Structure formats: structure tokens, C-alpha cells
Short mmCIF file of C-alpha atoms and ligand atoms in Angstrom, two decimals:
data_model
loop_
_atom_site.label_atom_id
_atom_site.label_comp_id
_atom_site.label_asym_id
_atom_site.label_seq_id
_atom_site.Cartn_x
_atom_site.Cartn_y
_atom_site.Cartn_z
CA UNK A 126 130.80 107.08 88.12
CA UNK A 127 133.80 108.79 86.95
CA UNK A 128 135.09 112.52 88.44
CA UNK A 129 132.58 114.25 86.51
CA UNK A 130 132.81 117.67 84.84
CA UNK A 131 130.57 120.22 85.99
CA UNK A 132 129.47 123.10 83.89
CA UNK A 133 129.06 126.89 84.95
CA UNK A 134 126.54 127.31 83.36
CA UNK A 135 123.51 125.49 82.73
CA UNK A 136 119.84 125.87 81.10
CA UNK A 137 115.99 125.59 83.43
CA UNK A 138 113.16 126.24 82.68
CA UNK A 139 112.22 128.87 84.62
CA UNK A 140 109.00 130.63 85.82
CA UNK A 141 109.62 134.47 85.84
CA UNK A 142 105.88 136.11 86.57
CA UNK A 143 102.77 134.05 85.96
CA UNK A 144 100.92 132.67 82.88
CA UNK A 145 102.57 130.90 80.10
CA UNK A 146 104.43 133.84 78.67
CA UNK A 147 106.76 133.78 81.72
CA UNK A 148 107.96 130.22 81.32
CA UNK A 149 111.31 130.71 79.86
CA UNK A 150 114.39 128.42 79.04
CA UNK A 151 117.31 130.71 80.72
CA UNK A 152 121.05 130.13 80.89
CA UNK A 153 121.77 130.62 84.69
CA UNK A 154 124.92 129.81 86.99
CA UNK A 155 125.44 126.00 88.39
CA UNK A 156 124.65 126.73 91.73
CA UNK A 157 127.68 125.11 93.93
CA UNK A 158 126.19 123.54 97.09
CA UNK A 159 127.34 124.49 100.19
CA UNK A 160 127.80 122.36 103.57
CA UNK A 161 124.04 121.45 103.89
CA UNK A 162 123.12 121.11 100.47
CA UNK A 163 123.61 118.60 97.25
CA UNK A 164 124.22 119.49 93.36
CA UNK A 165 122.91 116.37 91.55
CA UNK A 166 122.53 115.93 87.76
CA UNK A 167 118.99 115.99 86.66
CA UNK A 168 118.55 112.39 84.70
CA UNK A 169 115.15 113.23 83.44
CA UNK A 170 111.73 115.40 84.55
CA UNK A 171 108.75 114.55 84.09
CA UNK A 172 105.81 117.40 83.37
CA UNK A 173 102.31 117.23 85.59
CA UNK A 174 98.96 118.96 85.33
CA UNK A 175 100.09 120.48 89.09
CA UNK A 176 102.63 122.55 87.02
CA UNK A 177 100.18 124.42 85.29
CA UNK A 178 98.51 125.61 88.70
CA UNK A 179 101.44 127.18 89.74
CA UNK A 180 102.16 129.16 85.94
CA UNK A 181 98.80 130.33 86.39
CA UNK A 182 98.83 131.37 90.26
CA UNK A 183 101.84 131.83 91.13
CA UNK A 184 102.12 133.45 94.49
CA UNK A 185 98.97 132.74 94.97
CA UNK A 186 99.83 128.72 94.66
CA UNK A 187 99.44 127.93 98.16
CA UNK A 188 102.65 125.92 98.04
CA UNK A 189 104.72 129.66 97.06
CA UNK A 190 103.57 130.75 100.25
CA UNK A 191 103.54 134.76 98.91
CA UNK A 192 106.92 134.39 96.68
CA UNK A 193 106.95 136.32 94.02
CA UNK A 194 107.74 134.74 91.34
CA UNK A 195 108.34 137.78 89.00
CA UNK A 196 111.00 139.02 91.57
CA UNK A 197 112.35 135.68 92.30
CA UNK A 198 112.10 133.48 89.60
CA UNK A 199 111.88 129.52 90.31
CA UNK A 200 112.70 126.40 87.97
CA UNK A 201 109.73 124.66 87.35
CA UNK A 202 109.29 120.71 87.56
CA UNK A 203 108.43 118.35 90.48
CA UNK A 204 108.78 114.92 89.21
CA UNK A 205 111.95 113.52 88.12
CA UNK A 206 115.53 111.38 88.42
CA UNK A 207 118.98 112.99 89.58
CA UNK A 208 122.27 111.40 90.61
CA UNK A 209 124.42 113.02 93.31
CA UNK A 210 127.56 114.76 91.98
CA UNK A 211 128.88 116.89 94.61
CA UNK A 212 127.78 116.67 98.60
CA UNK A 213 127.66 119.08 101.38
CA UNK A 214 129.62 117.84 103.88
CA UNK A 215 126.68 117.47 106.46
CA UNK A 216 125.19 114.97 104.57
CA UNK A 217 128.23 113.10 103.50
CA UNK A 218 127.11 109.49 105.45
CA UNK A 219 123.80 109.71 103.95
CA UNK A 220 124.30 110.67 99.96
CA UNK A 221 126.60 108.90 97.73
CA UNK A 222 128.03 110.72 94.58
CA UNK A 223 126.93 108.84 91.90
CA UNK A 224 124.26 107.53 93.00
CA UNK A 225 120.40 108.07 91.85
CA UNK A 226 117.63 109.26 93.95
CA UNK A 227 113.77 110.10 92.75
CA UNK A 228 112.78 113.02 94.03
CA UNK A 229 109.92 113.30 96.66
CA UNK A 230 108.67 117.01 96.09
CA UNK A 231 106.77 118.03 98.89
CA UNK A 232 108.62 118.73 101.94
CA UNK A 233 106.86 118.21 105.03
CA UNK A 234 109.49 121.06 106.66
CA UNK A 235 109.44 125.14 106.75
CA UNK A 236 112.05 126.40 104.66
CA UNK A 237 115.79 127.28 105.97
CA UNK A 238 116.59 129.42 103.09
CA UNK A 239 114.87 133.06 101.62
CA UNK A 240 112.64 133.12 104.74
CA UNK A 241 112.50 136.81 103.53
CA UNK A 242 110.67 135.96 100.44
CA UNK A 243 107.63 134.27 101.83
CA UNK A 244 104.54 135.80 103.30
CA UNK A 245 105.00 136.57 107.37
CA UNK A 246 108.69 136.29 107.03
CA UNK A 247 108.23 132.42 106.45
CA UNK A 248 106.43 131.55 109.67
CA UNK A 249 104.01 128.96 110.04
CA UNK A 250 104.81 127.47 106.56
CA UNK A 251 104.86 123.56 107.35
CA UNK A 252 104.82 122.43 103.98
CA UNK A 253 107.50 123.67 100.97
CA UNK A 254 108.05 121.73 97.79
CA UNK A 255 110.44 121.17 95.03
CA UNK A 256 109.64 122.83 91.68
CA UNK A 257 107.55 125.66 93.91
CA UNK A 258 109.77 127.55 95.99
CA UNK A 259 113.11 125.31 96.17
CA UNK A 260 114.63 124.67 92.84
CA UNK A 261 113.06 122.16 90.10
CA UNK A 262 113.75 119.71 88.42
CA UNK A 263 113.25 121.40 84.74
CA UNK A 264 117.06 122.09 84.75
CA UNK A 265 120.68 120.41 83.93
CA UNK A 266 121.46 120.65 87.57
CA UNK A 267 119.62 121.13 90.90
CA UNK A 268 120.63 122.25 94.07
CA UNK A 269 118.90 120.21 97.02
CA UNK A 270 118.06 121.95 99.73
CA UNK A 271 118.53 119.90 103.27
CA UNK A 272 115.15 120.16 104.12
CA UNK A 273 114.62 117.53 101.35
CA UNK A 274 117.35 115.69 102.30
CA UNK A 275 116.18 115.99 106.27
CA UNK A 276 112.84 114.93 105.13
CA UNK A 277 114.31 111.94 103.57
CA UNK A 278 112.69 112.88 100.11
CA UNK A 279 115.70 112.04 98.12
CA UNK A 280 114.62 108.47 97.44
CA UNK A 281 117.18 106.09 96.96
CA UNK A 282 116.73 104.12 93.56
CA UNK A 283 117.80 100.25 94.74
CA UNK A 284 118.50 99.10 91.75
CA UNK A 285 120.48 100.01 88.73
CA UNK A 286 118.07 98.09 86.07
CA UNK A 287 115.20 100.55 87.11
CA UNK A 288 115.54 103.15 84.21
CA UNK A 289 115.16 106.89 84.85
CA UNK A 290 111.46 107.16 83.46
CA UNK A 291 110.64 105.01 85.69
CA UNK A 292 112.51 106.33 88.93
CA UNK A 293 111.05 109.68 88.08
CA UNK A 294 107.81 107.94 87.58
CA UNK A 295 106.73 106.92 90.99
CA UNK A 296 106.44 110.35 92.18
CA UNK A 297 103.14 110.81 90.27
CA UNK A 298 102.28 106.86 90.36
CA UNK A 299 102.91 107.33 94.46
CA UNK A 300 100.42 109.91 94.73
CA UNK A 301 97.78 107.43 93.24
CA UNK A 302 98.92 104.62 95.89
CA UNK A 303 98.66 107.23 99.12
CA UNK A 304 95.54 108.68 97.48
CA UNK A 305 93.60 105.01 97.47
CA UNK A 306 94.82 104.51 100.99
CA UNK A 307 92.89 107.32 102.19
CA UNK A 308 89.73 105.57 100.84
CA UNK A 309 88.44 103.54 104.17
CA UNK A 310 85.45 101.61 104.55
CA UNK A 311 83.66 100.36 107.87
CA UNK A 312 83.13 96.74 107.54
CA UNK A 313 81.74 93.90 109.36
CA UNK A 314 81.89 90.45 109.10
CA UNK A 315 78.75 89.95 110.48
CA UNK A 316 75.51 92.08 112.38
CA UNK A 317 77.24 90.72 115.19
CA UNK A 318 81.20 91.18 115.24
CA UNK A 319 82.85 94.62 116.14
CA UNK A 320 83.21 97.04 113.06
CA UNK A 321 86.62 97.38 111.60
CA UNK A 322 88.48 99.68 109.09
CA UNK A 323 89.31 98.63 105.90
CA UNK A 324 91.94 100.49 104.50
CA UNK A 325 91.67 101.49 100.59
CA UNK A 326 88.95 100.65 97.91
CA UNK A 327 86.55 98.06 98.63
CA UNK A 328 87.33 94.54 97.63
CA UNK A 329 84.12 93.22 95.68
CA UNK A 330 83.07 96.60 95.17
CA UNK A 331 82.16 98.71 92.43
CA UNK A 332 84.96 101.52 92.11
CA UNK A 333 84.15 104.86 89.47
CA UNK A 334 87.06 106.74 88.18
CA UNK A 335 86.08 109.96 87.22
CA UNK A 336 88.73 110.68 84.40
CA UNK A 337 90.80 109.15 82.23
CA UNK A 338 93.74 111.67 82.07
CA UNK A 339 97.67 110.72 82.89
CA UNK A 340 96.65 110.14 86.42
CA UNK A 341 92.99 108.68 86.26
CA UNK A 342 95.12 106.24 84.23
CA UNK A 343 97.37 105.04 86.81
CA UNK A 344 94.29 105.12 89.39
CA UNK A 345 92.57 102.70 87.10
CA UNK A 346 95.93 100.50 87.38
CA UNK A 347 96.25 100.57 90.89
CA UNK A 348 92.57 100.28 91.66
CA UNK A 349 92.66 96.73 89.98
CA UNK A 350 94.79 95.38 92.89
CA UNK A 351 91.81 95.88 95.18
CA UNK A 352 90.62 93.48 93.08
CA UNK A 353 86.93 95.23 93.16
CA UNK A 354 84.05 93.45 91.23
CA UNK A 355 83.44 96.04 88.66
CA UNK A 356 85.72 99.19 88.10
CA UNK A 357 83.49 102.03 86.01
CA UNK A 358 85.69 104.73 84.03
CA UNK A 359 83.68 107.54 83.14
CA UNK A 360 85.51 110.10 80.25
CA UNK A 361 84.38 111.77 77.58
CA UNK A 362 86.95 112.52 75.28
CA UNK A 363 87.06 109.34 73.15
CA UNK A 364 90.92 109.01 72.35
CA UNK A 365 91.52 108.54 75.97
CA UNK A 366 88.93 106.09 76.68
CA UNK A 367 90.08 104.19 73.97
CA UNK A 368 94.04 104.05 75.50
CA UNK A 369 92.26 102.95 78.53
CA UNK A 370 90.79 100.06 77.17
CA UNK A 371 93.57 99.14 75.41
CA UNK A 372 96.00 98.90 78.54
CA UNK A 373 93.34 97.60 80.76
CA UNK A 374 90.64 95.40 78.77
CA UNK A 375 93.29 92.19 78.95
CA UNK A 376 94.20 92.98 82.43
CA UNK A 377 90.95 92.99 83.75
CA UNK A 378 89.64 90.47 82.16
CA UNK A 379 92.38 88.01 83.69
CA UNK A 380 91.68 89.59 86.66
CA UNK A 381 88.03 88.62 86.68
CA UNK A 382 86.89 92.63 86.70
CA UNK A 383 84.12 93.69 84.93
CA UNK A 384 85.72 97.05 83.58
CA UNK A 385 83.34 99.50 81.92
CA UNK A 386 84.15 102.73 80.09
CA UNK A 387 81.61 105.37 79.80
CA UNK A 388 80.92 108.55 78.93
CA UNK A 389 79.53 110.65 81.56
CA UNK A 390 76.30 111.32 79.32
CA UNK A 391 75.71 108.22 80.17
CA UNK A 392 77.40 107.50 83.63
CA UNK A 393 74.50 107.54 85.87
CA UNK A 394 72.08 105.00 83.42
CA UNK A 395 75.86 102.56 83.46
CA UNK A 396 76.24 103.15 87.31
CA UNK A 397 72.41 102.19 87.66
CA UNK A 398 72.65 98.92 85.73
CA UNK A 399 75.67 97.86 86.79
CA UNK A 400 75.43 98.21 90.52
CA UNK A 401 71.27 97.39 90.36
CA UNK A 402 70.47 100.57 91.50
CA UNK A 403 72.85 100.52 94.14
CA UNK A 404 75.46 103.10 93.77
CA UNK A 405 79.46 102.57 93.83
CA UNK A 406 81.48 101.67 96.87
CA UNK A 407 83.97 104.22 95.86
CA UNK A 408 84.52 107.01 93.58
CA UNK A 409 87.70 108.71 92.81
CA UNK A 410 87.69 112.02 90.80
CA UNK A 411 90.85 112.40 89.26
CA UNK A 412 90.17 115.51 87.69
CA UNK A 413 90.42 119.01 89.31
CA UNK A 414 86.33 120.71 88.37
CA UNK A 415 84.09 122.02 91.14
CA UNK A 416 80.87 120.64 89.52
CA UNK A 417 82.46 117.06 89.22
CA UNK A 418 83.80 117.14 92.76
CA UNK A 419 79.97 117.53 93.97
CA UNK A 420 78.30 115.32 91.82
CA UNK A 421 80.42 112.74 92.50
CA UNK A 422 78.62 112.49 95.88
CA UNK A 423 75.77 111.12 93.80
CA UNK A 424 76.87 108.20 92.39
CA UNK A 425 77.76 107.13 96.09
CA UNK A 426 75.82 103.79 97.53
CA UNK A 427 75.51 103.61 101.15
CA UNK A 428 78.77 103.40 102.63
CA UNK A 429 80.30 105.13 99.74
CA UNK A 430 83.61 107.33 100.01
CA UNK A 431 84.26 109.73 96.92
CA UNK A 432 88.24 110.61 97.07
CA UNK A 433 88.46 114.08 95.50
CA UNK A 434 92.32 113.53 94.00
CA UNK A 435 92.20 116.32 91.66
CA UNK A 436 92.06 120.12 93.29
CA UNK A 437 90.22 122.40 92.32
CA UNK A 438 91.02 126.44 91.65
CA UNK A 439 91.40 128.95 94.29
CA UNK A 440 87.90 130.55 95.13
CA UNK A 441 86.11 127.55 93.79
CA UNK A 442 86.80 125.44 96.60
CA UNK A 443 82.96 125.52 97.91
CA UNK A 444 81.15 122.59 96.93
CA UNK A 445 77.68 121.28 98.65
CA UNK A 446 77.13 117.86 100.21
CA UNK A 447 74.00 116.27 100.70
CA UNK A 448 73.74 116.02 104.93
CA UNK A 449 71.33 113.81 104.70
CA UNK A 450 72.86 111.09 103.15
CA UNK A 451 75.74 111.59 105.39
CA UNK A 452 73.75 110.66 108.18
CA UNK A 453 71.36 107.70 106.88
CA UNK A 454 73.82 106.27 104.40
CA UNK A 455 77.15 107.15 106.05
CA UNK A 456 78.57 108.36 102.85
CA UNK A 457 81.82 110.26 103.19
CA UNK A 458 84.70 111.91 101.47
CA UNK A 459 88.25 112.09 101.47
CA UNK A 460 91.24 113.83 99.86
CA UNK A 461 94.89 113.67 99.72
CA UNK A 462 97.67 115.77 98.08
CA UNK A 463 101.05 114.17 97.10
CA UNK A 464 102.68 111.35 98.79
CA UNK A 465 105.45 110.71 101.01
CA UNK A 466 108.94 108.58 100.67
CA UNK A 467 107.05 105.62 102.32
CA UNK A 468 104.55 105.48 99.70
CA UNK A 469 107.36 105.73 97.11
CA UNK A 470 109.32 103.17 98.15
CA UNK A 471 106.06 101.23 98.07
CA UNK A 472 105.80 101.93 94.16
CA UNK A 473 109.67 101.79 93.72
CA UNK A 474 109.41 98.64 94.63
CA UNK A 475 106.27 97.80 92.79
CA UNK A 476 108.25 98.53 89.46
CA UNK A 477 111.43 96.76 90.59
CA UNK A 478 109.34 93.15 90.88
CA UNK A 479 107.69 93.97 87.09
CA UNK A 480 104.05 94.32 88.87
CA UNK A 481 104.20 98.21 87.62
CA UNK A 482 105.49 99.02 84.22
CA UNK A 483 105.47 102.73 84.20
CA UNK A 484 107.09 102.57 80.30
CA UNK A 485 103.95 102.14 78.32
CA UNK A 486 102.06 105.36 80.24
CA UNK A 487 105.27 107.64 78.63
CA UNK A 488 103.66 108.90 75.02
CA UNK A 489 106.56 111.82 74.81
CA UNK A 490 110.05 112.49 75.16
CA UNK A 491 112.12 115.28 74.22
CA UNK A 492 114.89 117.60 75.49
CA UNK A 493 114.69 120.39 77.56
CA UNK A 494 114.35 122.87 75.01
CA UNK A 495 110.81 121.00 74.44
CA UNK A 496 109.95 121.43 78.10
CA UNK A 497 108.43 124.15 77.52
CA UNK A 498 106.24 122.95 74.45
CA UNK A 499 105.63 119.34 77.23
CA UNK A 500 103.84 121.92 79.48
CA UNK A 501 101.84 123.28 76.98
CA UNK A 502 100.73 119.93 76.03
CA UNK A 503 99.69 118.76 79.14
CA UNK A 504 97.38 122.03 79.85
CA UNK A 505 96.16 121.53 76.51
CA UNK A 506 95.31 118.06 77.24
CA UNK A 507 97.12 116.53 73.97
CA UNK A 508 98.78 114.28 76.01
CA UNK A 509 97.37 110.54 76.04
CA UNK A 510 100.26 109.67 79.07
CA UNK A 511 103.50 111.27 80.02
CA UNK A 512 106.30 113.59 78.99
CA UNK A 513 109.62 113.13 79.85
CA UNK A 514 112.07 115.34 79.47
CA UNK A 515 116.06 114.74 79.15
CA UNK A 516 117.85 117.59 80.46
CA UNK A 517 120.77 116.85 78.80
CA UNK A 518 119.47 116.97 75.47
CA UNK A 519 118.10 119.26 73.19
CA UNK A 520 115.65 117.83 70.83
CA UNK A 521 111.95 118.42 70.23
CA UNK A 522 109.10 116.75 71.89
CA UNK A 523 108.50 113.27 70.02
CA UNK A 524 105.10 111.64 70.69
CA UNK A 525 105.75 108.18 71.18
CA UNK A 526 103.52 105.11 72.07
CA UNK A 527 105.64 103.44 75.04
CA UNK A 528 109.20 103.65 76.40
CA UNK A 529 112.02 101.48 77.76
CA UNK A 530 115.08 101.17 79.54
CA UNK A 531 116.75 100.31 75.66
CA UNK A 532 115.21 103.35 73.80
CA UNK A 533 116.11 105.82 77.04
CA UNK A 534 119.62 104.75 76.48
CA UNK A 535 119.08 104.80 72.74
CA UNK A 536 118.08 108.56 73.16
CA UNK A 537 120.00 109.93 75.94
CA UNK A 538 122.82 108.25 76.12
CA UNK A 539 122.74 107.56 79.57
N1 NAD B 1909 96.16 114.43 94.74
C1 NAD B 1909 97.34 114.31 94.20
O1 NAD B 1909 98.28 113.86 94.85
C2 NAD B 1909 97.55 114.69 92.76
C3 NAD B 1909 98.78 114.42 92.15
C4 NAD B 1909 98.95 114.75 90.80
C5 NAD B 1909 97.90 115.32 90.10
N2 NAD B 1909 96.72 115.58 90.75
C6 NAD B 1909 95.56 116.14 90.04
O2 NAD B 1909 94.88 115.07 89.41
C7 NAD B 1909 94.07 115.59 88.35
C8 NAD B 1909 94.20 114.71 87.13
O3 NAD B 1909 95.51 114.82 86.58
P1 NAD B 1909 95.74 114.47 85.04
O4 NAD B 1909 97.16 114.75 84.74
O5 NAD B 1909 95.22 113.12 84.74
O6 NAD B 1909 94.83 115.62 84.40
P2 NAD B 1909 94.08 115.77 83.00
O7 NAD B 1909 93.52 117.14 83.02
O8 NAD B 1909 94.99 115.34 81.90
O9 NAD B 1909 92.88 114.70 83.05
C9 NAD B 1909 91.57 114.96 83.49
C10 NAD B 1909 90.60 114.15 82.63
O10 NAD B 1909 89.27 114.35 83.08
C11 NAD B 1909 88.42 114.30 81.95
N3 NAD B 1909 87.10 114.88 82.25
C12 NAD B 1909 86.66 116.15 82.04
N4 NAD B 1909 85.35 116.24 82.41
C13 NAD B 1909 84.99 115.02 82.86
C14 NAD B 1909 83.78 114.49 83.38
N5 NAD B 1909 82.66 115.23 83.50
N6 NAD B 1909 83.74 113.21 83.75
C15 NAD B 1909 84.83 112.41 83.63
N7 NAD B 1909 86.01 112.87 83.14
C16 NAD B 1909 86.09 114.15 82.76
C17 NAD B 1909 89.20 115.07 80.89
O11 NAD B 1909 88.73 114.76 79.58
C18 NAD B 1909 90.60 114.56 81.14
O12 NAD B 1909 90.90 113.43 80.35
C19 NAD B 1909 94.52 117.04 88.16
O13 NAD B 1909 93.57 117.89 88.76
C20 NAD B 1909 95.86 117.09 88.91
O14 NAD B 1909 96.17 118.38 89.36
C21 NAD B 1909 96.53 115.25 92.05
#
């Protein structure tokens, strides 16, 4: 990459109170790094159903940490592509100008800047995260904070084929991969060999996804390399089960897995027939709904683990679980938030061999004057996949049906 020209100015998205109303697109200063910190270019951002927790909360968002967002405004967007165009000294070995990274958001690290700004002066924070309370991704240009680069959550993209969709891509697709390796079953070969672990969903079994949104999408996708028997999708608006059978009927089928979409009228009657009676080996609920979250525990068979991807709202977080059932049928649950690099590179890698395709989950694109209108679609649930967003440019949101490394080119120039 050529000496590049960097502006004084640029435009983010920015998140100046709470709600909707107080996402703005505001010209602000190109922050210049300094010795522990790295400008990069933002390639492209992706929007999330997290971003809408933290419009709506705000301070309250337990990644803010009491910052007040109406007195310190913060660029939204968590998932995205950047290349390094000007380095702090102290990191100087480790980033390269020019080169791209993906962006790991959360930051398993207190912060080092505005300690000021968070509830108790900052202490005991042990988690911080890009888009939250260090700047997003929403934006022409980002500073990153060292803490990111400490944590090594800039993630080196290996190679240059691997478009910028799909670099910013594995952050969400990641999340899926950690999440089904929290699932864990205690198997035996036999009544009379030692019990073991087995790491993620059961092979053989019968995995439910509860939801069929952006994410449940991807947890279908990576469920199938578990290679379970039958894999249940339970949804009920009718556009999105259709998109699901359409990218994973074939797949399935040459994978010798049943795959059955439902509704959840009718999830428990599918659940009974298909497992005889049984219940599923595991259950993920990749939507964020109190109600769901508990009766998930029903559709459990013995040995069960429900994964409960999705979070719910603040002050809804009680759910009940049958004890009972704990104890005679060992069902259990588990939960996990975000990812780390390690499970990144896993996925990086996954879409540099061809076995993940993230292009045909992008259904919009648009510049980042239609950032705004992305995150609007998202909460409204219009969106059959994801939005990208192109910093650089400034064009409305397009629904499209698919993307690739030609049309990115095509429409960003880079
Ligand atoms: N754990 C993590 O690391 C992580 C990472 C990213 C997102 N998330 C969370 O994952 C969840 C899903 O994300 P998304 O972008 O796909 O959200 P989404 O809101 O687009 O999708 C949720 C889907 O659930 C469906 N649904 C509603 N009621 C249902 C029911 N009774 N049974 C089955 N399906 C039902 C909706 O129709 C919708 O299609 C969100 O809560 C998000 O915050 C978690």
C-alpha cells in the first residue's frame, strides 16, 4: 500500500444518549494515535442485533460499565475489517501498515484510557469492548486502543483473497463456533469404561435451533459439522424458514442429516416424532426472550444441554429450571458471550479452505450514511442475513441476495 492520505476529518456513526434518536452520523476529528495506539482504515462494518442492546441501555449495557453515553458519546459497531495506516511506535514489531486485521471486540483487559468515565473510577472492570466504550467500527477511521492490540484482538487476515465481508464476518460466525464448544456431553463407550467429555454438540444426536435469525443461521451451518442425526429448526416467521431451507436442504441432505424446519406451534408434536419421545441432545436458543430461554429446558432428553446464545434484557434475567430433571436426567445448561482470537482464527481459516462461505449470508450493503437505516433493519428484523457497511462510501442500503469478493470490489472500489 502506497503513503496514504489521511483526512482530518471523518464521519461515525455515533451514539450520543440512548434510543434510536441518538444514533447520529457526525463529522468528528481523525483521531492521530499516539505511541500505544493504531489509526487503521475501516474496510467495512458489519451491523449485529448486540448493537441494538447498547442504543437502548446504554450505560446500563453492562459492557459501558456506567459511561455515559450522552456526555461521552461512542461510535457504534463491533464487527468489521480495517487495515493499519499509521502505528504507535510500541507496537511497531507487531502491526504492519497496510496490512488487514478483523477485529476481535471484546477485550478481555480493564481499560487504560477515561478510567474517569466508568463506574468506581474503572476498577474491577475485566472486560471492555470495541464499539462499547473504545471506539467502533461504524466510522472512516478507528483508533485502536492497546488493550486490543495487547489482547491480541487485532486478527491478522492471512490471506489477501479473503475479501473484507468475509474478514469482518468471522467475528459474528466465531461467536457461533466458541458458543457450540461450550455444549459438552458425558459419554461412555460402554456401562463399563470411564466417562469422558465430549466437547460440542452430540454426534448422532438430535440438535434444536431455536431461531432462524442472522445468527441461528450460521448455528445451523456450523451445527452440521457435528454431523448430528437430525438437526430441528424451530421459527416462526415464514420468510426466514424458507432462506433456511434453501441454504441448508442440499447440504444436509449430502450430509445424510435429517433437517426439519418447524414452527414452534408445532415444535414439541416435531420434537416428539422425531426423537420417539425422546427429547433432543442439544438445544441452542439463538434468540435473546426470557420465556424461550426456559422452555427450552423442555425439549431436553436425558443428558440434554440447552446453550442459551442469545441474552436476554436487564431485569429479565430470572428464568426457572426444573431441579428435578437436573438430578435424574442430568440435563444442564450453558452460555457463552463472544469469542476470542483463537476461535477466530479457527473460522478465518474455515473460510480461507472454502468450507465457510460467509458471502451468501450478506442480503445488504450500503455506505455509511445507510448505517444508520442497517441498524434499524436489524431491530426491526427485515433483515434475512447481514448488512455490511462500506465506510468509504455513501450510498443507500441495497438488499441484495449474496455477495462476493468481485461485487465488493465492484462497489467499493477496494
Ligand atoms: N452469544 C453470543 O456470542 C452472541 C453473539 C451475537 C449475537 N448474539 C445474540 O444472538 C441472538 C440472535 O441474533 P440474531 O441476529 O439472529 O437475532 P434476530 O433477532 O434477528 O433473530 C431471532 C429469531 O428468533 C425468532 N423467534 C422469535 N420467537 C421464536 C420462538 N418462539 N421460537 C423460535 N424462534 C423464534 C425470530 O423470528 C427471529 O428470526 C440475539 O439475542 C443476539 O443478541 C449472541
Amino acid at each position: 500500500m502506497g503513503e496514504m492520505q489521511i483526512p482530518e476529518s471523518m464521519m461515525a456513526l455515533r451514539l450520543t444518549g440512548v434510543g434510536m434518536d441518538s444514533v447520529e452520523l457526525q463529522e468528528i476529528e481523525v483521531p492521530r494515535p499516539e505511541a500505544d495506539q493504531v489509526l487503521c482504515r475501516v474496510e467495512c462494518a458489519a451491523a449485529c442485533a448486540s448493537d441494538g442492546k447498547i442504543i437502548d441501555q446504554g450505560a446500563e449495557h453492562s459492557l459501558m460499565h456506567g459511561w455515559d453515553t450522552a456526555k461521552w458519546p461512542v461510535t457504534l459497531g463491533h464487527e468489521g475489517c480495517v487495515t493499519a495506516v499509521e502505528v504507535g511506535k510500541m507496537w511497531e514489531d507487531k502491526i504492519e501498515v497496510g496490512k488487514r486485521y478483523a477485529v476481535q471486540p471484546a477485550i478481555p483487559s480493564a481499560p487504560s484510557r477515561y478510567r474517569d468515565r466508568y463506574a468506581n473510577g474503572g476498577r474491577g472492570i475485566r472486560k471492555i469492548a470495541v464499539g462499547y466504550t473504545l471506539p467502533g467500527l461504524f466510522a472512516e477511521y478507528v483508533v485502536i486502543e492497546p488493550e486490543v492490540i495487547g489482547c491480541s484482538c487485532l486478527v491478522p487476515v492471512p490471506d489477501d483473497h479473503i475479501p473484507h465481508y468475509a474478514a469482518a464476518l468471522t467475528e459474528p460466525i466465531s461467536c457461533v463456533v466458541a458458543a457450540q464448544q461450550h455444549n459438552f456431553h458425558v459419554v461412555k463407550d460402554s456401562p463399563d469404561t470411564p466417562r469422558k467429555a465430549h466437547i460440542g454438540l452430540l454426534p448422532g444426536g438430535t440438535t434444536l435451533l431455536l431461531g432462524a435469525g442472522p445468527m441461528g443461521l450460521w448455528h445451523a451451518e456450523i451445527a452440521m459439522t457435528y454431523k448430528p442425526k437430525t438437526l430441528i429448526i424451530s421459527e416462526p416467521n415464514a420468510a426466514r424458514r424458507e432462506t433456511a431451507q434453501q441454504f441448508f436442504g442440499a447440504k444436509a441432505r449430502e450430509a445424510g442429516i435429517n433437517l426439519v424446519l418447524a414452527t414452534p406451534e408445532v415444535l414439541e408434536d416435531v420434537i416428539r416424532d422425531v426423537t420417539g419421545g425422546r427429547g433432543v441432545d442439544d438445544c441452542i436458543v439463538a434468540l435473546g426472550i426470557r420465556a424461550i430461554q426456559e422452555k427450552s429446558f423442555d425439549y431436553l432428553g436425558e443428558g440434554g444441554v440447552t446453550n442459551l446464545f442469545g441474552g436476554v434484557k436487564a431485569g429479565e434475567e430470572m428464568i426457572q429450571v426444573n431441579a428435578r430433571r437436573i438430578h435424574y436426567e442430568s440435563i444442564s445448561v450453558v452460555g457463552s458471550s463472544g469469542s476470542d482470537p483463537s476461535d477466530m482464527m479457527e473460522t478465518m481459516e474455515m473460510v480461507a479452505d472454502g468450507r465457510l462461505e460467509p458471502g451468501k449470508y450478506v442480503a445488504a450493503v450500503g455506505g455509511l450514511d445507510a448505517a444508520r437505516d442497517l441498524l434499524l433493519a436489524v431491530r426491526e428484523q427485515r433483515m434475512e442475513g447481514k448488512g455490511i457497511i462500506y465506510p468509504a462510501m455513501r450510498r443507500p442500503l441495497e438488499e441484495i441476495n449474496g455477495w462476493s469478493a468481485a461485487q465488493e470490489t465492484a462497489f467499493s472500489g477496494r
